[in-house]
mmCIF file of C-alpha atoms in Angstrom:
data_model
loop_
_atom_site.group_PDB
_atom_site.id
_atom_site.type_symbol
_atom_site.label_atom_id
_atom_site.label_comp_id
_atom_site.label_asym_id
_atom_site.label_seq_id
_atom_site.Cartn_x
_atom_site.Cartn_y
_atom_site.Cartn_z
ATOM 1 C CA UNK D 350 6.218 -4.394 -17.464
ATOM 2 C CA UNK D 351 6.669 -1.781 -20.066
ATOM 3 C CA UNK D 352 7.013 -2.820 -23.679
ATOM 4 C CA UNK D 353 9.596 -1.675 -26.274
ATOM 5 C CA UNK D 354 9.766 1.945 -27.422
ATOM 6 C CA UNK D 355 8.833 0.894 -31.039
ATOM 7 C CA UNK D 356 5.555 -0.587 -29.739
ATOM 8 C CA UNK D 357 4.456 2.743 -28.278
ATOM 9 C CA UNK D 358 5.608 4.667 -31.434
ATOM 10 C CA UNK D 359 3.336 2.297 -33.360
ATOM 11 C CA UNK D 360 0.387 2.809 -30.999
ATOM 12 C CA UNK D 361 0.985 6.560 -31.230
ATOM 13 C CA UNK D 362 0.796 6.478 -35.063
ATOM 14 C CA UNK D 363 -2.359 4.295 -34.926
ATOM 15 C CA UNK D 364 -3.871 6.760 -32.452
ATOM 16 C CA UNK D 365 -3.088 9.755 -34.666
ATOM 17 C CA UNK D 366 -4.464 7.935 -37.766
ATOM 18 C CA UNK D 367 -7.686 6.974 -35.926
ATOM 19 C CA UNK D 368 -8.104 10.490 -34.561
ATOM 20 C CA UNK D 369 -7.523 12.157 -37.904
ATOM 21 C CA UNK D 370 -9.716 9.662 -39.793
ATOM 22 C CA UNK D 371 -12.623 10.571 -37.533
ATOM 23 C CA UNK D 372 -12.727 14.023 -39.269
ATOM 24 C CA UNK D 373 -13.123 12.380 -42.645
ATOM 25 C CA UNK D 374 -16.390 10.721 -41.547
ATOM 26 C CA UNK D 375 -19.172 13.169 -42.095
ATOM 27 C CA UNK D 376 -22.913 12.848 -41.835
ATOM 28 C CA UNK D 377 -25.358 12.114 -39.073
ATOM 29 C CA UNK D 378 -25.255 8.323 -39.488
ATOM 30 C CA UNK D 379 -21.446 8.216 -39.117
ATOM 31 C CA UNK D 380 -21.403 10.476 -36.052
ATOM 32 C CA UNK D 381 -21.256 7.546 -33.613
ATOM 33 C CA UNK D 382 -18.391 5.868 -35.428
ATOM 34 C CA UNK D 383 -16.570 9.212 -35.639
ATOM 35 C CA UNK D 384 -17.013 9.618 -31.886
ATOM 36 C CA UNK D 385 -15.686 6.167 -31.196
ATOM 37 C CA UNK D 386 -12.653 6.847 -33.385
ATOM 38 C CA UNK D 387 -11.936 10.090 -31.580
ATOM 39 C CA UNK D 388 -12.170 8.348 -28.192
ATOM 40 C CA UNK D 389 -9.919 5.391 -29.120
ATOM 41 C CA UNK D 390 -7.502 7.649 -31.007
ATOM 42 C CA UNK D 391 -7.202 10.122 -28.133
ATOM 43 C CA UNK D 392 -6.793 7.271 -25.675
ATOM 44 C CA UNK D 393 -3.986 5.661 -27.728
ATOM 45 C CA UNK D 394 -2.241 9.027 -28.198
ATOM 46 C CA UNK D 395 -2.321 9.762 -24.445
ATOM 47 C CA UNK D 396 -1.166 6.258 -23.479
ATOM 48 C CA UNK D 397 1.627 6.229 -26.004
ATOM 49 C CA UNK D 398 2.937 9.706 -24.987
ATOM 50 C CA UNK D 399 2.943 8.714 -21.315
ATOM 51 C CA UNK D 400 4.730 5.435 -21.979
ATOM 52 C CA UNK D 401 7.268 6.970 -24.315
ATOM 53 C CA UNK D 402 8.024 9.612 -21.686
ATOM 54 C CA UNK D 403 8.413 6.801 -19.116
ATOM 55 C CA UNK D 404 10.837 4.994 -21.481
ATOM 56 C CA UNK D 405 12.906 8.181 -21.806
ATOM 57 C CA UNK D 406 12.913 8.555 -18.050
ATOM 58 C CA UNK D 407 14.047 4.930 -17.638
ATOM 59 C CA UNK D 408 16.943 5.460 -20.021
ATOM 60 C CA UNK D 409 18.129 8.486 -18.087
ATOM 61 C CA UNK D 410 17.688 6.864 -14.641
ATOM 62 C CA UNK D 411 18.759 3.211 -14.829
ATOM 63 C CA UNK D 412 19.539 3.155 -11.085
ATOM 64 C CA UNK D 413 15.937 4.142 -10.227
ATOM 65 C CA UNK D 414 14.582 1.539 -12.637
ATOM 66 C CA UNK D 415 16.702 -1.154 -10.963
ATOM 67 C CA UNK D 416 15.412 -0.065 -7.570
ATOM 68 C CA UNK D 417 11.820 -0.174 -8.738
ATOM 69 C CA UNK D 418 12.317 -3.569 -10.266
ATOM 70 C CA UNK D 419 13.753 -4.868 -6.971
ATOM 71 C CA UNK D 420 10.760 -3.358 -5.095
ATOM 72 C CA UNK D 421 8.347 -4.993 -7.513
ATOM 73 C CA UNK D 422 9.975 -8.474 -7.392
ATOM 74 C CA UNK D 423 10.745 -8.392 -3.687
ATOM 75 C CA UNK D 424 9.298 -11.574 -2.243
ATOM 76 C CA UNK D 425 7.684 -9.844 0.727
ATOM 77 C CA UNK D 426 6.060 -7.285 -1.565
ATOM 78 C CA UNK D 427 4.849 -10.028 -3.896
ATOM 79 C CA UNK D 428 3.336 -11.833 -0.953
ATOM 80 C CA UNK D 429 1.666 -8.687 0.334
ATOM 81 C CA UNK D 430 0.305 -7.936 -3.112
ATOM 82 C CA UNK D 431 -1.124 -11.432 -3.558
ATOM 83 C CA UNK D 432 -2.677 -11.422 -0.095
ATOM 84 C CA UNK D 433 -4.256 -8.004 -0.670
ATOM 85 C CA UNK D 434 -5.654 -9.214 -3.995
ATOM 86 C CA UNK D 435 -7.052 -12.381 -2.452
ATOM 87 C CA UNK D 436 -8.670 -10.406 0.374
ATOM 88 C CA UNK D 437 -10.124 -7.895 -2.079
ATOM 89 C CA UNK D 438 -11.526 -10.837 -4.120
ATOM 90 C CA UNK D 439 -13.117 -12.306 -1.029
ATOM 91 C CA UNK D 440 -14.773 -9.043 -0.135
ATOM 92 C CA UNK D 441 -15.977 -8.394 -3.697
ATOM 93 C CA UNK D 442 -17.678 -11.786 -3.893
ATOM 94 C CA UNK D 443 -19.857 -10.964 -0.917
ATOM 95 C CA UNK D 444 -20.377 -7.467 -2.287
ATOM 96 C CA UNK D 445 -21.664 -8.953 -5.546
ATOM 97 C CA UNK D 446 -24.018 -11.260 -3.536
ATOM 98 C CA UNK D 447 -25.245 -8.224 -1.601
ATOM 99 C CA UNK D 448 -26.034 -6.452 -4.885
ATOM 100 C CA UNK D 449 -27.921 -9.554 -6.066
ATOM 101 C CA UNK D 450 -30.065 -9.504 -2.858
ATOM 102 C CA UNK D 451 -30.645 -5.765 -3.304
ATOM 103 C CA UNK D 452 -31.786 -6.338 -6.893
ATOM 104 C CA UNK D 453 -34.255 -8.990 -5.693
ATOM 105 C CA UNK D 454 -35.594 -6.633 -3.005
ATOM 106 C CA UNK D 455 -36.131 -3.720 -5.439
ATOM 107 C CA UNK D 456 -37.760 -6.132 -7.847
ATOM 108 C CA UNK D 457 -35.214 -5.550 -10.641
ATOM 109 C CA UNK D 458 -35.515 -7.383 -13.990
ATOM 110 C CA UNK D 459 -34.626 -11.066 -13.780
ATOM 111 C CA UNK D 460 -31.692 -10.770 -16.216
ATOM 112 C CA UNK D 461 -29.873 -8.253 -13.953
ATOM 113 C CA UNK D 462 -30.257 -10.654 -10.966
ATOM 114 C CA UNK D 463 -29.024 -13.542 -13.110
ATOM 115 C CA UNK D 464 -26.028 -11.620 -14.355
ATOM 116 C CA UNK D 465 -25.078 -10.615 -10.812
ATOM 117 C CA UNK D 466 -25.477 -14.143 -9.457
ATOM 118 C CA UNK D 467 -23.597 -15.367 -12.532
ATOM 119 C CA UNK D 468 -20.683 -13.129 -11.511
ATOM 120 C CA UNK D 469 -20.677 -14.769 -8.078
ATOM 121 C CA UNK D 470 -20.750 -18.237 -9.569
ATOM 122 C CA UNK D 471 -18.037 -17.336 -12.085
ATOM 123 C CA UNK D 472 -15.771 -16.160 -9.225
ATOM 124 C CA UNK D 473 -16.093 -19.613 -7.629
ATOM 125 C CA UNK D 474 -15.530 -21.411 -10.912
ATOM 126 C CA UNK D 475 -12.338 -19.377 -11.570
ATOM 127 C CA UNK D 476 -11.279 -19.975 -7.948
ATOM 128 C CA UNK D 477 -11.715 -23.747 -8.287
ATOM 129 C CA UNK D 478 -9.944 -23.752 -11.655
ATOM 130 C CA UNK D 479 -6.871 -22.082 -10.204
ATOM 131 C CA UNK D 480 -6.887 -24.173 -7.081
ATOM 132 C CA UNK D 481 -6.907 -27.270 -9.237
ATOM 133 C CA UNK D 482 -4.167 -25.868 -11.537
ATOM 134 C CA UNK D 483 -1.898 -24.926 -8.587
ATOM 135 C CA UNK D 484 -2.518 -28.311 -6.879
ATOM 136 C CA UNK D 485 -1.062 -29.956 -10.018
ATOM 137 C CA UNK D 486 1.804 -27.502 -10.308
ATOM 138 C CA UNK D 487 2.995 -27.495 -6.692
ATOM 139 C CA UNK O 563 10.891 -18.441 13.718
ATOM 140 C CA UNK O 564 13.529 -16.331 15.405
ATOM 141 C CA UNK O 565 16.637 -15.089 13.747
ATOM 142 C CA UNK O 566 19.964 -13.387 14.559
ATOM 143 C CA UNK O 567 20.070 -11.279 11.367
ATOM 144 C CA UNK O 568 20.285 -7.928 13.063
ATOM 145 C CA UNK O 569 23.060 -9.057 15.355
ATOM 146 C CA UNK O 570 25.056 -10.655 12.500
ATOM 147 C CA UNK O 571 24.506 -7.712 10.203
ATOM 148 C CA UNK O 572 25.805 -5.310 12.813
ATOM 149 C CA UNK O 573 28.756 -7.536 13.500
ATOM 150 C CA UNK O 574 29.670 -7.249 9.842
ATOM 151 C CA UNK O 575 29.121 -3.497 9.951
ATOM 152 C CA UNK O 576 26.698 -3.453 7.068
ATOM 153 C CA UNK O 577 23.630 -1.223 6.777
ATOM 154 C CA UNK O 578 20.121 -2.548 6.055
ATOM 155 C CA UNK O 579 20.057 -0.625 2.728
ATOM 156 C CA UNK O 580 23.360 -2.174 1.584
ATOM 157 C CA UNK O 581 22.339 -5.711 2.618
ATOM 158 C CA UNK O 582 19.046 -5.243 0.788
ATOM 159 C CA UNK O 583 20.864 -4.105 -2.340
ATOM 160 C CA UNK O 584 23.194 -7.138 -2.296
ATOM 161 C CA UNK O 585 20.317 -9.564 -1.741
ATOM 162 C CA UNK O 586 18.076 -7.746 -4.261
ATOM 163 C CA UNK O 587 15.248 -7.277 -1.812
ATOM 164 C CA UNK O 588 13.655 -4.152 -0.319
ATOM 165 C CA UNK O 589 15.052 -2.489 2.781
ATOM 166 C CA UNK O 590 11.632 -3.078 4.368
ATOM 167 C CA UNK O 591 12.036 -6.772 3.968
ATOM 168 C CA UNK O 592 15.340 -6.712 5.841
ATOM 169 C CA UNK O 593 13.631 -4.653 8.581
ATOM 170 C CA UNK O 594 10.724 -7.059 8.787
ATOM 171 C CA UNK O 595 13.065 -10.063 8.928
ATOM 172 C CA UNK O 596 15.027 -8.482 11.736
ATOM 173 C CA UNK O 597 11.843 -7.684 13.700
ATOM 174 C CA UNK O 598 10.637 -11.187 13.217
ATOM 175 C CA UNK O 599 7.488 -10.046 11.445
ATOM 176 C CA UNK O 600 8.394 -11.900 8.311
ATOM 177 C CA UNK O 601 9.861 -15.337 7.667
ATOM 178 C CA UNK O 602 11.921 -15.520 4.513
ATOM 179 C CA UNK O 603 11.586 -18.039 1.694
ATOM 180 C CA UNK O 604 14.143 -20.864 1.674
ATOM 181 C CA UNK O 605 15.881 -19.169 -1.237
ATOM 182 C CA UNK O 606 16.252 -15.825 0.591
ATOM 183 C CA UNK O 607 17.373 -17.639 3.749
ATOM 184 C CA UNK O 608 20.133 -19.385 1.795
ATOM 185 C CA UNK O 609 21.099 -16.171 0.046
ATOM 186 C CA UNK O 610 21.504 -14.453 3.481
ATOM 187 C CA UNK O 611 23.463 -17.359 4.879
ATOM 188 C CA UNK O 612 25.727 -17.552 1.876
ATOM 189 C CA UNK O 613 26.362 -13.784 2.006
ATOM 190 C CA UNK O 614 27.520 -14.015 5.627
ATOM 191 C CA UNK O 615 29.340 -17.331 4.940
ATOM 192 C CA UNK O 616 27.328 -19.112 7.592
ATOM 193 C CA UNK O 617 24.861 -21.979 7.804
ATOM 194 C CA UNK O 618 21.159 -21.178 7.565
ATOM 195 C CA UNK O 619 20.501 -22.625 11.007
ATOM 196 C CA UNK O 620 23.193 -20.288 12.501
ATOM 197 C CA UNK O 621 21.076 -17.349 11.450
ATOM 198 C CA UNK O 622 17.508 -18.678 11.571
ATOM 199 C CA UNK O 623 16.400 -20.491 14.683
ATOM 200 C CA UNK O 624 13.447 -22.889 14.342
ATOM 201 C CA UNK O 625 11.540 -23.582 17.499
ATOM 202 C CA UNK O 626 8.830 -26.207 17.433
ATOM 203 C CA UNK O 627 5.502 -24.856 18.551
ATOM 204 C CA UNK O 628 4.031 -26.378 21.733
#
């Protein structure tokens, strides 16, 4: 859900400050930091402008906002969304395992294989954690 | 689970869009319910029954699977 208008005004100001401060950093050794500041600043400015525009649109079209909210909270849509996410997660886990096998075949460095297998294991740990959590809740 | 939602809705002369608005669900949900493709949550079933001033079992018909 979208946050308050003041939040986006604040992120816009931070973005402008970061963007402008990047021009104060001169010298070869500060070039990387300056680049990072431009990137983050531009990102924040863009995000804030879009969200402020959305806020303005919401204020002018409360009917449409209500409709969108109903669509979002609709129990069938929620169920569809969760099922799609679960299915995507199932597919991704085997996709990650496939990448791990591929890395073994192409004789990739061990750390890349371990990270990939780690991702697969992490998926199952998170899965078990939430299954346990929901078992207690429901 | 079968239901008589379409029949009851038409008897009351209400459009899918309007029923959806009152129940705060999407029009597609009403359509899916009427087609029997989707079974509602207990809360939605009660909301529908209450809206039509009927009992849940008068609208939704539970048939035990063989």
